[in-house]
Tab-separated table of C-alpha atoms in Angstrom:
chain	number	residue	atom	x	y	z
A	1	UNK	CA	-12.322	-19.039	-32.247
A	2	UNK	CA	-11.288	-15.521	-33.075
A	3	UNK	CA	-9.438	-13.570	-30.372
A	4	UNK	CA	-12.455	-11.412	-29.627
A	5	UNK	CA	-14.435	-14.535	-28.840
A	6	UNK	CA	-11.831	-15.874	-26.443
A	7	UNK	CA	-13.117	-14.236	-23.302
A	8	UNK	CA	-16.860	-14.063	-23.124
A	9	UNK	CA	-16.758	-13.687	-19.348
A	10	UNK	CA	-17.518	-10.322	-17.852
A	11	UNK	CA	-16.084	-11.052	-14.399
A	12	UNK	CA	-12.328	-11.206	-13.874
A	13	UNK	CA	-11.199	-14.642	-12.757
A	14	UNK	CA	-8.166	-16.598	-11.603
A	15	UNK	CA	-6.732	-19.496	-13.524
A	16	UNK	CA	-4.734	-21.509	-11.002
A	17	UNK	CA	-2.164	-23.730	-12.728
A	18	UNK	CA	-0.792	-26.372	-10.380
A	19	UNK	CA	1.672	-29.165	-11.149
A	20	UNK	CA	5.226	-30.404	-10.786
A	21	UNK	CA	8.312	-28.359	-11.538
A	22	UNK	CA	8.893	-28.560	-15.281
A	23	UNK	CA	5.285	-29.551	-15.989
A	24	UNK	CA	4.840	-26.533	-18.253
A	25	UNK	CA	2.798	-24.266	-15.978
A	26	UNK	CA	4.672	-21.033	-16.751
A	27	UNK	CA	4.908	-21.849	-20.446
A	28	UNK	CA	1.157	-22.423	-20.599
A	29	UNK	CA	0.388	-19.309	-18.503
A	30	UNK	CA	2.541	-17.142	-20.762
A	31	UNK	CA	0.945	-18.610	-23.883
A	32	UNK	CA	-2.490	-17.884	-22.459
A	33	UNK	CA	-1.379	-14.314	-21.771
A	34	UNK	CA	-0.036	-13.904	-25.296
A	35	UNK	CA	-3.201	-15.336	-26.830
A	36	UNK	CA	-5.299	-13.039	-24.676
A	37	UNK	CA	-3.352	-9.877	-25.367
A	38	UNK	CA	-5.266	-9.127	-28.547
A	39	UNK	CA	-8.556	-9.982	-26.927
A	40	UNK	CA	-10.668	-7.673	-24.835
A	41	UNK	CA	-9.713	-9.386	-21.600
A	42	UNK	CA	-5.950	-9.599	-21.118
A	43	UNK	CA	-4.553	-12.246	-18.785
A	44	UNK	CA	-1.739	-11.288	-16.424
A	45	UNK	CA	0.679	-13.972	-15.294
A	46	UNK	CA	1.560	-14.424	-11.624
A	47	UNK	CA	4.519	-16.765	-11.869
A	48	UNK	CA	5.679	-18.572	-8.748
A	49	UNK	CA	9.349	-18.366	-9.681
A	50	UNK	CA	9.119	-14.658	-10.472
A	51	UNK	CA	7.243	-13.906	-7.249
A	52	UNK	CA	9.856	-15.765	-5.233
A	53	UNK	CA	12.284	-13.083	-6.397
A	54	UNK	CA	9.917	-10.336	-5.245
A	55	UNK	CA	6.860	-10.542	-3.014
A	56	UNK	CA	7.885	-13.931	-1.602
A	57	UNK	CA	11.654	-13.439	-1.510
A	58	UNK	CA	11.712	-14.048	2.251
A	59	UNK	CA	10.243	-17.546	1.878
A	60	UNK	CA	11.920	-20.920	1.442
A	61	UNK	CA	10.520	-24.355	0.697
A	62	UNK	CA	9.535	-25.670	4.113
A	63	UNK	CA	5.921	-26.759	4.480
A	64	UNK	CA	5.010	-23.556	6.303
A	65	UNK	CA	6.842	-21.335	3.809
A	66	UNK	CA	5.159	-23.098	0.882
A	67	UNK	CA	1.834	-22.575	2.627
A	68	UNK	CA	2.575	-18.859	3.057
A	69	UNK	CA	3.769	-18.627	-0.547
A	70	UNK	CA	0.491	-20.009	-1.871
A	71	UNK	CA	-1.479	-17.776	0.501
A	72	UNK	CA	0.255	-14.598	-0.688
A	73	UNK	CA	-0.154	-15.423	-4.367
A	74	UNK	CA	-3.850	-16.090	-3.741
A	75	UNK	CA	-4.185	-12.735	-1.942
A	76	UNK	CA	-2.570	-10.951	-4.900
A	77	UNK	CA	-4.779	-12.857	-7.360
A	78	UNK	CA	-7.823	-11.706	-5.408
A	79	UNK	CA	-6.638	-8.085	-5.447
A	80	UNK	CA	-5.946	-8.330	-9.176
A	81	UNK	CA	-9.432	-9.734	-9.800
A	82	UNK	CA	-10.921	-6.938	-7.693
A	83	UNK	CA	-8.961	-4.466	-9.800
A	84	UNK	CA	-10.508	-5.984	-12.922
A	85	UNK	CA	-7.521	-8.048	-13.983
A	86	UNK	CA	-7.817	-11.715	-14.923
A	87	UNK	CA	-4.748	-13.681	-13.836
A	88	UNK	CA	-3.071	-16.991	-14.538
A	89	UNK	CA	-1.155	-18.178	-11.481
A	90	UNK	CA	1.607	-20.661	-12.242
A	91	UNK	CA	2.979	-22.260	-9.133
A	92	UNK	CA	3.545	-25.812	-7.920
A	93	UNK	CA	1.188	-25.391	-4.936
A	94	UNK	CA	1.557	-29.070	-4.047
A	95	UNK	CA	-0.970	-29.386	-1.203
A	96	UNK	CA	-4.714	-29.852	-1.594
A	97	UNK	CA	-5.374	-27.877	1.595
A	98	UNK	CA	-3.293	-24.891	0.436
A	99	UNK	CA	-5.091	-24.805	-2.896
A	100	UNK	CA	-8.408	-24.997	-1.062
A	101	UNK	CA	-7.339	-21.978	0.975
A	102	UNK	CA	-6.344	-20.197	-2.239
A	103	UNK	CA	-9.791	-20.912	-3.644
A	104	UNK	CA	-11.398	-19.524	-0.488
A	105	UNK	CA	-9.252	-16.363	-0.643
A	106	UNK	CA	-9.814	-15.708	-4.346
A	107	UNK	CA	-13.473	-16.662	-4.162
A	108	UNK	CA	-15.043	-19.965	-5.173
A	109	UNK	CA	-16.929	-18.323	-8.042
A	110	UNK	CA	-13.840	-17.033	-9.838
A	111	UNK	CA	-11.233	-19.681	-9.074
A	112	UNK	CA	-10.530	-22.121	-11.909
A	113	UNK	CA	-8.092	-24.889	-11.014
A	114	UNK	CA	-6.083	-26.380	-13.859
A	115	UNK	CA	-3.908	-29.395	-13.169
A	116	UNK	CA	-0.879	-29.320	-15.452
A	117	UNK	CA	-0.531	-33.069	-15.071
A	118	UNK	CA	2.669	-33.769	-16.960
A	119	UNK	CA	4.064	-36.980	-15.388
A	120	UNK	CA	7.147	-36.854	-13.188
A	121	UNK	CA	9.226	-38.842	-15.697
A	122	UNK	CA	8.505	-36.317	-18.450
A	123	UNK	CA	9.212	-33.336	-16.154
A	124	UNK	CA	12.465	-34.939	-15.061
A	125	UNK	CA	13.471	-35.688	-18.646
A	126	UNK	CA	12.916	-32.014	-19.535
A	127	UNK	CA	14.593	-30.689	-16.376
A	128	UNK	CA	14.772	-27.160	-17.890
A	129	UNK	CA	16.567	-25.678	-14.895
A	130	UNK	CA	18.604	-28.725	-13.880
A	131	UNK	CA	16.683	-28.887	-10.614
A	132	UNK	CA	15.745	-32.580	-10.821
A	133	UNK	CA	19.392	-33.482	-11.332
A	134	UNK	CA	20.324	-31.492	-8.238
A	135	UNK	CA	17.408	-32.963	-6.278
A	136	UNK	CA	18.423	-36.530	-7.215
A	137	UNK	CA	21.981	-35.692	-6.147
A	138	UNK	CA	20.599	-34.614	-2.783
A	139	UNK	CA	21.598	-30.982	-3.312
A	140	UNK	CA	18.008	-29.731	-3.154
A	141	UNK	CA	15.947	-30.728	-0.153
A	142	UNK	CA	12.154	-30.692	-0.161
A	143	UNK	CA	11.906	-30.900	-3.930
A	144	UNK	CA	8.360	-31.642	-5.052
A	145	UNK	CA	7.989	-35.077	-6.627
A	146	UNK	CA	11.374	-36.265	-5.358
A	147	UNK	CA	11.702	-35.488	-1.673
A	148	UNK	CA	8.437	-33.640	-1.101
A	149	UNK	CA	4.866	-34.713	-1.835
A	150	UNK	CA	2.634	-33.464	-4.650
A	151	UNK	CA	-1.043	-34.013	-3.931
A	152	UNK	CA	-2.966	-34.478	-7.180
A	153	UNK	CA	-6.068	-32.232	-7.404
A	154	UNK	CA	-9.079	-34.488	-6.870
A	155	UNK	CA	-11.427	-32.404	-8.991
A	156	UNK	CA	-9.736	-29.796	-11.210
A	157	UNK	CA	-11.682	-27.853	-13.819
A	158	UNK	CA	-9.200	-29.076	-16.420
A	159	UNK	CA	-6.344	-31.584	-16.589
A	160	UNK	CA	-3.639	-31.039	-19.192
A	161	UNK	CA	-0.617	-33.249	-19.784
A	162	UNK	CA	1.829	-31.165	-21.797
A	163	UNK	CA	3.904	-34.247	-22.645
A	164	UNK	CA	1.108	-35.630	-24.803
A	165	UNK	CA	-0.854	-32.502	-25.753
A	166	UNK	CA	0.827	-29.670	-27.674
A	167	UNK	CA	0.999	-26.157	-26.263
A	168	UNK	CA	-1.384	-24.691	-28.836
A	169	UNK	CA	-3.909	-27.420	-28.143
A	170	UNK	CA	-3.592	-26.804	-24.371
A	171	UNK	CA	-4.275	-23.102	-24.873
A	172	UNK	CA	-7.273	-23.925	-27.028
A	173	UNK	CA	-8.660	-26.323	-24.398
A	174	UNK	CA	-8.426	-23.633	-21.731
A	175	UNK	CA	-10.198	-21.087	-23.891
A	176	UNK	CA	-12.786	-23.682	-24.900
A	177	UNK	CA	-13.396	-24.359	-21.231
A	178	UNK	CA	-13.737	-20.648	-20.516
A	179	UNK	CA	-16.127	-20.152	-23.432
A	180	UNK	CA	-18.472	-22.775	-22.037
A	181	UNK	CA	-18.028	-21.728	-18.443
A	182	UNK	CA	-21.304	-20.822	-16.854
A	183	UNK	CA	-21.271	-17.039	-16.532
A	184	UNK	CA	-23.909	-17.265	-13.818
A	185	UNK	CA	-21.476	-19.195	-11.669
A	186	UNK	CA	-18.861	-16.467	-12.065
A	187	UNK	CA	-21.285	-13.634	-11.477
A	188	UNK	CA	-23.458	-14.788	-8.600
B	1	UNK	CA	-11.202	19.338	-15.713
B	2	UNK	CA	-13.620	16.824	-17.174
B	3	UNK	CA	-13.196	13.208	-16.118
B	4	UNK	CA	-11.780	12.209	-19.468
B	5	UNK	CA	-9.019	14.750	-19.032
B	6	UNK	CA	-8.072	13.521	-15.588
B	7	UNK	CA	-5.523	10.917	-16.625
B	8	UNK	CA	-3.457	11.981	-19.569
B	9	UNK	CA	-0.713	9.522	-18.650
B	10	UNK	CA	-0.291	6.406	-20.738
B	11	UNK	CA	1.848	4.496	-18.246
B	12	UNK	CA	0.294	3.022	-15.114
B	13	UNK	CA	1.708	4.546	-11.960
B	14	UNK	CA	1.642	4.327	-8.185
B	15	UNK	CA	0.379	7.089	-5.952
B	16	UNK	CA	1.939	6.470	-2.548
B	17	UNK	CA	-0.023	8.244	0.193
B	18	UNK	CA	1.948	8.413	3.426
B	19	UNK	CA	0.996	10.087	6.691
B	20	UNK	CA	-0.223	9.587	10.228
B	21	UNK	CA	-3.173	7.448	11.228
B	22	UNK	CA	-6.293	9.549	10.714
B	23	UNK	CA	-4.566	11.912	8.298
B	24	UNK	CA	-7.092	11.107	5.580
B	25	UNK	CA	-5.024	8.795	3.378
B	26	UNK	CA	-7.721	6.180	2.756
B	27	UNK	CA	-10.417	8.823	2.352
B	28	UNK	CA	-8.316	10.619	-0.256
B	29	UNK	CA	-7.366	7.374	-2.025
B	30	UNK	CA	-11.000	6.293	-2.246
B	31	UNK	CA	-12.025	9.713	-3.525
B	32	UNK	CA	-9.338	9.545	-6.188
B	33	UNK	CA	-10.625	6.105	-7.179
B	34	UNK	CA	-14.207	7.345	-7.367
B	35	UNK	CA	-13.204	10.356	-9.434
B	36	UNK	CA	-11.194	8.133	-11.758
B	37	UNK	CA	-13.862	5.486	-12.243
B	38	UNK	CA	-15.560	7.366	-15.029
B	39	UNK	CA	-12.260	8.257	-16.631
B	40	UNK	CA	-10.266	6.084	-18.983
B	41	UNK	CA	-7.725	5.181	-16.330
B	42	UNK	CA	-9.280	3.756	-13.182
B	43	UNK	CA	-7.327	3.933	-9.949
B	44	UNK	CA	-7.357	0.913	-7.642
B	45	UNK	CA	-6.855	1.457	-3.918
B	46	UNK	CA	-4.362	-0.596	-1.936
B	47	UNK	CA	-5.340	0.282	1.600
B	48	UNK	CA	-2.961	-0.569	4.415
B	49	UNK	CA	-5.732	-1.427	6.870
B	50	UNK	CA	-7.483	-3.658	4.345
B	51	UNK	CA	-4.247	-5.425	3.391
B	52	UNK	CA	-3.481	-6.089	7.040
B	53	UNK	CA	-6.604	-8.249	7.044
B	54	UNK	CA	-5.381	-10.160	3.984
B	55	UNK	CA	-1.935	-10.229	2.386
B	56	UNK	CA	-0.253	-8.858	5.515
B	57	UNK	CA	-2.388	-10.553	8.160
B	58	UNK	CA	0.673	-12.276	9.624
B	59	UNK	CA	2.375	-8.944	10.389
B	60	UNK	CA	2.305	-6.747	13.477
B	61	UNK	CA	3.658	-3.282	14.145
B	62	UNK	CA	7.275	-3.918	15.125
B	63	UNK	CA	9.875	-2.093	13.069
B	64	UNK	CA	10.673	-5.223	11.065
B	65	UNK	CA	7.003	-6.067	10.493
B	66	UNK	CA	6.275	-2.507	9.358
B	67	UNK	CA	9.223	-2.763	7.007
B	68	UNK	CA	7.891	-6.036	5.585
B	69	UNK	CA	4.385	-4.553	5.358
B	70	UNK	CA	5.620	-1.647	3.225
B	71	UNK	CA	7.732	-3.992	1.110
B	72	UNK	CA	4.804	-6.279	0.291
B	73	UNK	CA	2.480	-3.420	-0.605
B	74	UNK	CA	5.181	-2.023	-2.886
B	75	UNK	CA	5.606	-5.427	-4.553
B	76	UNK	CA	1.854	-5.618	-5.171
B	77	UNK	CA	1.803	-2.036	-6.493
B	78	UNK	CA	4.563	-2.975	-8.932
B	79	UNK	CA	2.650	-6.074	-10.101
B	80	UNK	CA	-0.508	-3.979	-10.487
B	81	UNK	CA	1.374	-1.394	-12.554
B	82	UNK	CA	2.849	-4.169	-14.691
B	83	UNK	CA	-0.687	-5.489	-15.200
B	84	UNK	CA	-1.726	-2.039	-16.411
B	85	UNK	CA	-3.460	-0.904	-13.236
B	86	UNK	CA	-2.777	2.462	-11.640
B	87	UNK	CA	-2.920	2.258	-7.858
B	88	UNK	CA	-3.244	4.557	-4.874
B	89	UNK	CA	-1.503	3.043	-1.846
B	90	UNK	CA	-2.739	4.386	1.477
B	91	UNK	CA	-0.535	3.336	4.339
B	92	UNK	CA	1.308	5.092	7.135
B	93	UNK	CA	4.732	3.874	5.942
B	94	UNK	CA	6.477	5.996	8.570
B	95	UNK	CA	10.121	5.458	7.632
B	96	UNK	CA	12.020	7.304	4.914
B	97	UNK	CA	14.138	4.222	4.204
B	98	UNK	CA	11.117	1.961	3.757
B	99	UNK	CA	9.492	4.426	1.370
B	100	UNK	CA	12.759	4.654	-0.541
B	101	UNK	CA	12.723	0.873	-0.868
B	102	UNK	CA	9.092	1.023	-2.024
B	103	UNK	CA	10.120	3.543	-4.669
B	104	UNK	CA	12.927	1.241	-5.813
B	105	UNK	CA	10.580	-1.749	-6.003
B	106	UNK	CA	7.804	0.075	-7.869
B	107	UNK	CA	10.237	1.938	-10.093
B	108	UNK	CA	11.434	5.510	-9.729
B	109	UNK	CA	9.677	6.575	-12.933
B	110	UNK	CA	6.204	5.581	-11.789
B	111	UNK	CA	6.290	6.228	-8.046
B	112	UNK	CA	4.559	9.420	-6.924
B	113	UNK	CA	4.892	10.153	-3.220
B	114	UNK	CA	2.131	12.206	-1.639
B	115	UNK	CA	2.515	13.330	1.956
B	116	UNK	CA	-0.891	13.538	3.590
B	117	UNK	CA	0.488	15.995	6.093
B	118	UNK	CA	-2.441	16.502	8.424
B	119	UNK	CA	-0.893	17.517	11.771
B	120	UNK	CA	-0.913	15.119	14.704
B	121	UNK	CA	-3.278	17.329	16.725
B	122	UNK	CA	-5.875	17.270	13.947
B	123	UNK	CA	-5.507	13.502	13.444
B	124	UNK	CA	-5.874	12.952	17.164
B	125	UNK	CA	-8.927	15.212	17.345
B	126	UNK	CA	-10.556	13.161	14.566
B	127	UNK	CA	-9.487	9.799	16.003
B	128	UNK	CA	-11.952	7.964	13.692
B	129	UNK	CA	-11.141	4.524	15.090
B	130	UNK	CA	-10.409	5.535	18.678
B	131	UNK	CA	-6.808	4.452	18.234
B	132	UNK	CA	-5.196	7.646	19.556
B	133	UNK	CA	-7.251	7.365	22.725
B	134	UNK	CA	-6.049	3.799	23.185
B	135	UNK	CA	-2.474	4.775	22.358
B	136	UNK	CA	-2.530	7.638	24.908
B	137	UNK	CA	-3.905	5.177	27.467
B	138	UNK	CA	-0.942	2.929	26.759
B	139	UNK	CA	-3.118	0.186	25.307
B	140	UNK	CA	-1.485	0.372	21.880
B	141	UNK	CA	2.271	0.104	21.703
B	142	UNK	CA	4.309	1.369	18.779
B	143	UNK	CA	1.593	3.772	17.628
B	144	UNK	CA	2.900	6.173	15.002
B	145	UNK	CA	3.065	9.759	16.216
B	146	UNK	CA	2.623	8.779	19.868
B	147	UNK	CA	5.013	5.970	20.731
B	148	UNK	CA	6.592	5.375	17.343
B	149	UNK	CA	8.314	7.789	14.976
B	150	UNK	CA	6.936	9.243	11.748
B	151	UNK	CA	9.672	10.501	9.458
B	152	UNK	CA	8.373	13.359	7.305
B	153	UNK	CA	9.109	12.882	3.582
B	154	UNK	CA	11.909	15.285	2.690
B	155	UNK	CA	10.835	15.720	-0.909
B	156	UNK	CA	7.319	14.493	-1.730
B	157	UNK	CA	5.693	15.206	-5.092
B	158	UNK	CA	2.763	16.740	-3.228
B	159	UNK	CA	1.960	17.750	0.339
B	160	UNK	CA	-1.697	17.882	1.365
B	161	UNK	CA	-3.011	18.862	4.786
B	162	UNK	CA	-6.596	17.622	4.912
B	163	UNK	CA	-7.311	19.683	8.023
B	164	UNK	CA	-6.985	22.918	6.034
B	165	UNK	CA	-7.751	21.778	2.477
B	166	UNK	CA	-11.104	20.172	1.620
B	167	UNK	CA	-11.313	16.687	0.150
B	168	UNK	CA	-12.510	17.875	-3.257
B	169	UNK	CA	-9.674	20.376	-3.451
B	170	UNK	CA	-7.160	17.660	-2.474
B	171	UNK	CA	-8.439	15.410	-5.260
B	172	UNK	CA	-8.189	18.283	-7.703
B	173	UNK	CA	-4.618	19.039	-6.665
B	174	UNK	CA	-3.603	15.428	-7.249
B	175	UNK	CA	-5.181	15.371	-10.690
B	176	UNK	CA	-3.667	18.774	-11.482
B	177	UNK	CA	-0.285	17.392	-10.520
B	178	UNK	CA	-0.821	14.330	-12.710
B	179	UNK	CA	-1.935	16.427	-15.650
B	180	UNK	CA	1.302	18.396	-15.561
B	181	UNK	CA	3.448	15.388	-14.790
B	182	UNK	CA	6.131	14.934	-17.373
B	183	UNK	CA	5.058	11.951	-19.445
B	184	UNK	CA	8.627	11.459	-20.575
B	185	UNK	CA	9.629	10.833	-16.985
B	186	UNK	CA	6.990	8.131	-16.647
B	187	UNK	CA	7.798	6.490	-19.964
B	188	UNK	CA	11.566	6.488	-20.139
């Protein structure tokens, strides 16, 4: 596909990338944004880690704070979509119910859930920020996959395991999905 | 000015409309958005009342909740600007310190403070939502201008009193200001 063919959709939408820490969510979101920059529809990244230093800086990692974190990101995604901006949200968002609320906030018709399904062992082997090491040492409480649950999405639009599929191929699969996405469903 | 001349600025920015309830902030913001829609740079409205039904639905009107309300709107304005979207924020934001924090979050170079300086008497005479009546009856606590302070901006970019200046003229003054705004200051 050429860049101009990447985004045939006329309605802004939200790509919601969920998965374990270290699964490759931010890397994939940023690659999608880079690939989209030359296209007619740029993708803006809402990164969970970045937002925790800004909009969500008052929140921790308790169940209720995680719930509120997901809720706020979904509210911003909705506002961005309303402003005409397509977004890729990269955040663990471990609970099925919280992601369902996010979908309801953003709008069923423009919410595309992508499970970045890199297995725990691969995420832990990468451990880009040394968080798994600290979690195993008991320094980090409520760490998803170690001391806190991750609920696998039962029915995501796409499932991508970045430990077996290269980044470029992942990007291509997302854009392939978008190119075949039923526009009628996005534009009800 | 023709619509295409309305937005000569290349950097997205944040118009921050502060003033009493009923001062005309939302009306002005929505008029700016309508006037900008046909131009090359659309303006998206972040309305305090609307956000209190979404992103800020967990917040009340205590001093700390108002502070958090202003902070979140500023964080969203910053994200919008980073995504290339110019915004008009319409919210009371009564405290100088909170607006200063908003300016710091959004970025000094792209924060344009507009005081919608309609006097209390005129706002109360309008009372579009019946809130002043309820505040005078003691039904609403911490109501800005009645039982809660409004700190006048000491040095806004623009001051507009919608009780003496018509809506169209207000819109024109904002666009006139923007057209003379030093682009170098916005794009440091």
